Amino acid sequence: MEIVIVEDEKPAARRLERMLKKLDLEVNTMLHSVNEGVAWFKENPEPDLVFLDIQLSDGISFEIFEKVKISSAVIFTTAYDEYALKAFKLNSVDYLLKPIDEEELTNAVRKFRENYLKNNSQIDFNVFRKMLETESKPDYKTRFTIQVGQHLKIIATNEICCFYSENKASYLTTTTGRNYPVDISLENLENELDPEKFFRINRKSIVNIDCIEDIISYTNSRLEVKLNAFTEFQLIVSRERVKDFKRWIS
C-alpha cells in the first residue's frame, strides 16, 4: 500500500508516521507544502491513501488537487473545529482532529481498508473548500444583553456606535447616544466583534465604522475620530494603530 503524508509541521508528520507503523503501515513519502505536493503528484503514480493537512505553510492543501487530478483516498488531518467538518463526513471522507488520537487513527484506517481501498472515485476538493469557507467563519456577536435596573435590555450590535472603558469598567454607546455598562473587557470584545465593522483605536476605545462622521489629523502623527453619537471624550487613534486603522477604513 502506498501512503503519502502532506503536513507542514515536520514533528507532526513524523509522529503520524510512527503511529502508522504501529498499525503495520509504511509511509512512502512525506510532503510539507503545496508546492512540494504539486511537484510530487505530477511526477509520481497516485498513492492508495493520502493523509492531508488542510492548512499548509504556503496555502490550503486543496490547491494541490486543483492543479493535479488525483483519485487517491484521503484522510484529513486538521486543527479545524469539528463543526466546520460535518461536510467531510457527509461526503464519506474521514478526518482526524489534531493532536491525532491513536484510537481514532486506527478507526480511520479500518474504514479506509473496508471502504476506500479499491475506490477510484474523484474527490471534488472545490466542494470542501467552499464548505470550509462557509462553515469556518467565526460567529461574531449580533446582540448584547445588558441590565437596566430590574430589566434586561437587548441591543443589536449594529445599533452600537462604540465601546469604551473608564474607571476599570466597560461601556457601550448606542447610535442614539445612550451609554450602558457591559460586563466584558475590551480585550474579549475584540475577539467577539466583526473586525470589518469594529476597530480598537486605542487601549480604551473600540469604534464602529458605520458611526464615523469625521477623521481629523492630530498631534504626534495620530488621528482623531468623530462619531455621530459619542461625546464622552476625544477618540484618538494611538500612533501605533494609525497604519492599521487607515488600512481598516480603506
Short mmCIF file of C-alpha atoms in Angstrom, two decimals:
data_model
loop_
_atom_site.label_atom_id
_atom_site.label_comp_id
_atom_site.label_asym_id
_atom_site.label_seq_id
_atom_site.Cartn_x
_atom_site.Cartn_y
_atom_site.Cartn_z
CA MET A 1 0.00 0.00 0.00
CA GLU A 2 1.35 3.41 -0.99
CA ILE A 3 0.83 6.10 1.67
CA VAL A 4 1.68 9.81 1.47
CA ILE A 5 1.56 12.36 4.30
CA VAL A 6 1.08 16.03 3.41
CA GLU A 7 1.85 18.02 6.57
CA ASP A 8 3.84 21.24 7.01
CA GLU A 9 4.71 20.58 10.66
CA LYS A 10 7.52 18.04 10.40
CA PRO A 11 7.27 16.81 14.03
CA ALA A 12 3.55 16.15 13.48
CA ALA A 13 4.33 14.30 10.24
CA ARG A 14 6.94 12.12 11.95
CA ARG A 15 4.54 11.40 14.84
CA LEU A 16 1.84 10.30 12.40
CA GLU A 17 4.39 8.11 10.59
CA ARG A 18 5.30 6.37 13.86
CA MET A 19 1.62 5.84 14.70
CA LEU A 20 1.02 4.27 11.28
CA LYS A 21 4.00 1.93 11.75
CA LYS A 22 2.28 0.56 14.84
CA LEU A 23 -0.59 -0.35 12.50
CA ASP A 24 1.88 -2.11 10.15
CA LEU A 25 1.62 0.66 7.57
CA GLU A 26 4.67 2.19 5.93
CA VAL A 27 4.69 5.82 4.82
CA ASN A 28 6.35 6.13 1.42
CA THR A 29 6.55 9.91 1.14
CA MET A 30 6.18 12.99 3.34
CA LEU A 31 5.43 16.34 1.72
CA HIS A 32 5.43 19.66 3.56
CA SER A 33 3.93 22.32 1.30
CA VAL A 34 1.55 22.97 -1.57
CA ASN A 35 4.48 23.43 -3.97
CA GLU A 36 6.09 20.15 -2.89
CA GLY A 37 2.77 18.39 -3.27
CA VAL A 38 2.11 19.67 -6.77
CA ALA A 39 5.61 18.72 -7.93
CA TRP A 40 5.46 15.24 -6.38
CA PHE A 41 1.99 14.28 -7.62
CA LYS A 42 2.86 15.41 -11.14
CA GLU A 43 5.89 13.10 -11.26
CA ASN A 44 4.70 10.04 -9.33
CA PRO A 45 1.92 7.44 -9.52
CA GLU A 46 -1.07 8.09 -7.30
CA PRO A 47 -0.78 6.56 -3.81
CA ASP A 48 -3.54 4.48 -2.28
CA LEU A 49 -4.01 6.81 0.67
CA VAL A 50 -3.13 10.45 1.46
CA PHE A 51 -3.10 11.94 4.94
CA LEU A 52 -3.78 15.58 4.13
CA ASP A 53 -3.38 18.57 6.45
CA ILE A 54 -5.79 21.29 5.30
CA GLN A 55 -3.74 24.38 6.17
CA LEU A 56 -0.14 24.29 4.92
CA SER A 57 2.52 26.96 5.31
CA ASP A 58 2.12 28.19 1.72
CA GLY A 59 -1.62 27.79 1.27
CA ILE A 60 -4.62 25.48 1.50
CA SER A 61 -3.72 21.90 0.61
CA PHE A 62 -6.71 21.68 -1.73
CA GLU A 63 -4.69 23.82 -4.13
CA ILE A 64 -2.58 20.74 -4.85
CA PHE A 65 -5.58 18.92 -6.26
CA GLU A 66 -6.76 21.92 -8.23
CA LYS A 67 -3.54 21.60 -10.21
CA VAL A 68 -3.15 17.81 -10.22
CA LYS A 69 -6.01 15.34 -10.69
CA ILE A 70 -5.90 12.57 -8.12
CA SER A 71 -8.29 9.79 -7.16
CA SER A 72 -6.50 8.56 -4.02
CA ALA A 73 -8.45 8.09 -0.82
CA VAL A 74 -7.93 10.97 1.59
CA ILE A 75 -7.97 11.21 5.37
CA PHE A 76 -7.83 14.82 6.50
CA THR A 77 -5.68 15.81 9.48
CA THR A 78 -6.62 19.21 10.78
CA ALA A 79 -6.95 21.53 13.75
CA TYR A 80 -10.26 22.92 12.44
CA ASP A 81 -13.15 22.78 14.89
CA GLU A 82 -15.35 19.76 14.44
CA TYR A 83 -18.42 21.81 13.49
CA ALA A 84 -16.61 23.01 10.38
CA LEU A 85 -16.04 19.45 9.18
CA LYS A 86 -19.52 17.97 9.11
CA ALA A 87 -19.36 18.22 5.33
CA PHE A 88 -16.45 15.81 5.21
CA LYS A 89 -18.40 13.05 6.94
CA LEU A 90 -21.42 13.71 4.74
CA ASN A 91 -19.22 13.20 1.70
CA SER A 92 -17.79 9.91 3.02
CA VAL A 93 -14.34 11.33 3.60
CA ASP A 94 -12.83 10.77 7.02
CA TYR A 95 -10.87 13.28 9.10
CA LEU A 96 -8.71 13.35 12.22
CA LEU A 97 -8.55 16.28 14.60
CA LYS A 98 -5.12 17.27 15.90
CA PRO A 99 -3.49 16.14 18.06
CA ILE A 100 -4.27 12.80 16.47
CA ASP A 101 -5.59 10.14 18.80
CA GLU A 102 -4.31 6.58 18.25
CA GLU A 103 -7.75 5.01 18.54
CA GLU A 104 -9.26 7.48 16.07
CA LEU A 105 -6.41 6.83 13.65
CA THR A 106 -6.98 3.08 13.96
CA ASN A 107 -10.68 3.54 13.20
CA ALA A 108 -9.95 5.79 10.22
CA VAL A 109 -7.52 3.27 8.74
CA ARG A 110 -10.06 0.49 9.29
CA LYS A 111 -12.70 2.49 7.42
CA PHE A 112 -10.24 3.11 4.62
CA ARG A 113 -9.44 -0.58 4.30
CA GLU A 114 -13.11 -1.50 4.31
CA ASN A 115 -14.47 1.22 2.04
CA TYR A 116 -11.85 3.11 0.06
CA LEU A 117 -9.03 0.80 -0.90
CA LYS A 118 -10.46 -0.11 -4.29
CA ASN A 119 -12.42 3.11 -4.74
CA ASN A 120 -11.10 5.35 -7.51
CA SER A 121 -13.84 7.98 -7.40
CA GLN A 122 -12.65 11.53 -7.92
CA ILE A 123 -12.94 13.84 -4.91
CA ASP A 124 -14.17 17.35 -5.68
CA PHE A 125 -11.90 19.42 -3.45
CA ASN A 126 -13.59 22.64 -4.57
CA VAL A 127 -16.70 21.46 -2.71
CA PHE A 128 -14.70 21.11 0.51
CA ARG A 129 -13.01 24.47 0.01
CA LYS A 130 -16.38 26.21 -0.35
CA MET A 131 -17.79 24.36 2.65
CA LEU A 132 -14.86 25.33 4.82
CA GLU A 133 -15.03 28.95 3.72
CA THR A 134 -18.70 28.97 4.68
CA GLU A 135 -18.63 26.87 7.83
CA SER A 136 -15.43 28.14 9.42
CA LYS A 137 -16.34 31.82 9.52
CA PRO A 138 -16.37 32.95 13.14
CA ASP A 139 -19.72 33.62 14.77
CA TYR A 140 -19.44 37.25 15.83
CA LYS A 141 -21.85 38.65 18.40
CA THR A 142 -25.03 40.05 16.92
CA ARG A 143 -26.52 41.38 20.16
CA PHE A 144 -25.69 42.25 23.76
CA THR A 145 -27.91 41.81 26.79
CA ILE A 146 -27.47 44.47 29.46
CA GLN A 147 -29.20 45.10 32.77
CA VAL A 148 -31.05 48.35 33.30
CA GLY A 149 -32.37 48.45 36.85
CA GLN A 150 -34.58 45.39 37.24
CA HIS A 151 -34.89 44.95 33.47
CA LEU A 152 -32.82 43.25 30.79
CA LYS A 153 -32.36 45.16 27.55
CA ILE A 154 -31.26 43.61 24.25
CA ILE A 155 -29.16 45.82 21.99
CA ALA A 156 -28.26 44.67 18.47
CA THR A 157 -24.57 45.02 17.64
CA ASN A 158 -25.36 47.15 14.59
CA GLU A 159 -27.03 49.64 16.97
CA ILE A 160 -23.77 50.16 18.90
CA CYS A 161 -21.59 53.10 17.98
CA CYS A 162 -18.60 52.27 20.17
CA PHE A 163 -17.31 50.52 23.27
CA TYR A 164 -15.07 52.22 25.81
CA SER A 165 -13.52 51.63 29.20
CA GLU A 166 -13.46 54.05 32.09
CA ASN A 167 -12.59 53.58 35.76
CA LYS A 168 -11.95 49.85 35.20
CA ALA A 169 -15.42 49.31 33.74
CA SER A 170 -16.62 48.81 30.16
CA TYR A 171 -19.46 50.61 28.42
CA LEU A 172 -21.22 50.72 25.09
CA THR A 173 -22.71 53.74 23.37
CA THR A 174 -25.71 53.23 21.09
CA THR A 175 -26.32 55.02 17.82
CA THR A 176 -28.84 57.17 19.71
CA GLY A 177 -26.18 58.33 22.18
CA ARG A 178 -27.22 56.22 25.19
CA ASN A 179 -24.47 54.71 27.37
CA TYR A 180 -24.79 51.34 29.11
CA PRO A 181 -22.33 49.27 31.15
CA VAL A 182 -21.31 45.89 29.74
CA ASP A 183 -19.84 43.01 31.71
CA ILE A 184 -16.98 42.24 29.32
CA SER A 185 -13.49 43.65 28.82
CA LEU A 186 -12.35 45.37 25.63
CA GLU A 187 -9.79 42.59 25.16
CA ASN A 188 -12.56 39.98 25.00
CA LEU A 189 -14.76 42.25 22.92
CA GLU A 190 -12.08 42.41 20.23
CA ASN A 191 -12.49 38.67 19.67
CA GLU A 192 -16.28 38.77 19.64
CA LEU A 193 -16.84 41.69 17.27
CA ASP A 194 -16.72 41.57 13.48
CA PRO A 195 -13.34 43.16 12.57
CA GLU A 196 -14.82 44.55 9.37
CA LYS A 197 -17.17 46.68 11.47
CA PHE A 198 -15.28 47.35 14.70
CA PHE A 199 -11.71 48.51 15.35
CA ARG A 200 -9.86 49.16 18.60
CA ILE A 201 -8.31 52.57 18.11
CA ASN A 202 -6.52 52.66 21.47
CA ARG A 203 -6.41 50.81 24.77
CA LYS A 204 -9.78 52.22 25.91
CA SER A 205 -11.94 52.57 22.77
CA ILE A 206 -13.45 50.39 20.03
CA VAL A 207 -15.37 52.18 17.27
CA ASN A 208 -17.97 51.13 14.70
CA ILE A 209 -17.02 52.18 11.16
CA ASP A 210 -20.66 52.97 10.35
CA CYS A 211 -20.70 55.67 13.03
CA ILE A 212 -17.63 57.59 11.89
CA GLU A 213 -18.55 61.04 10.62
CA ASP A 214 -15.11 62.64 10.51
CA ILE A 215 -11.38 61.83 10.87
CA ILE A 216 -9.00 64.65 11.72
CA SER A 217 -5.21 64.83 11.84
CA TYR A 218 -4.00 65.10 15.43
CA THR A 219 -0.69 65.75 17.17
CA ASN A 220 2.23 63.27 17.05
CA SER A 221 1.04 61.60 13.84
CA ARG A 222 -2.20 60.49 15.45
CA LEU A 223 -5.80 60.80 14.29
CA GLU A 224 -8.96 62.00 15.98
CA VAL A 225 -12.15 60.12 15.18
CA LYS A 226 -15.51 61.86 15.40
CA LEU A 227 -18.51 59.61 15.90
CA ASN A 228 -22.06 60.78 15.29
CA ALA A 229 -23.31 59.64 18.70
CA PHE A 230 -20.38 59.82 21.13
CA THR A 231 -19.42 62.88 23.19
CA GLU A 232 -17.87 61.43 26.38
CA PHE A 233 -14.27 62.26 25.42
CA GLN A 234 -11.97 62.63 22.42
CA LEU A 235 -11.41 59.45 20.46
CA ILE A 236 -7.76 59.39 19.43
CA VAL A 237 -6.21 56.66 17.29
CA SER A 238 -2.92 55.79 19.01
CA ARG A 239 0.17 56.27 16.88
CA GLU A 240 1.00 52.56 16.73
CA ARG A 241 -2.52 51.79 15.44
CA VAL A 242 -2.78 54.51 12.80
CA LYS A 243 -1.40 52.38 9.96
CA ASP A 244 -3.80 49.52 10.69
CA PHE A 245 -6.66 51.97 11.15
CA LYS A 246 -6.05 53.50 7.71
CA ARG A 247 -5.98 50.03 6.18
CA TRP A 248 -9.22 49.19 8.03
CA ILE A 249 -11.15 52.17 6.69
CA SER A 250 -9.84 51.88 3.14
#
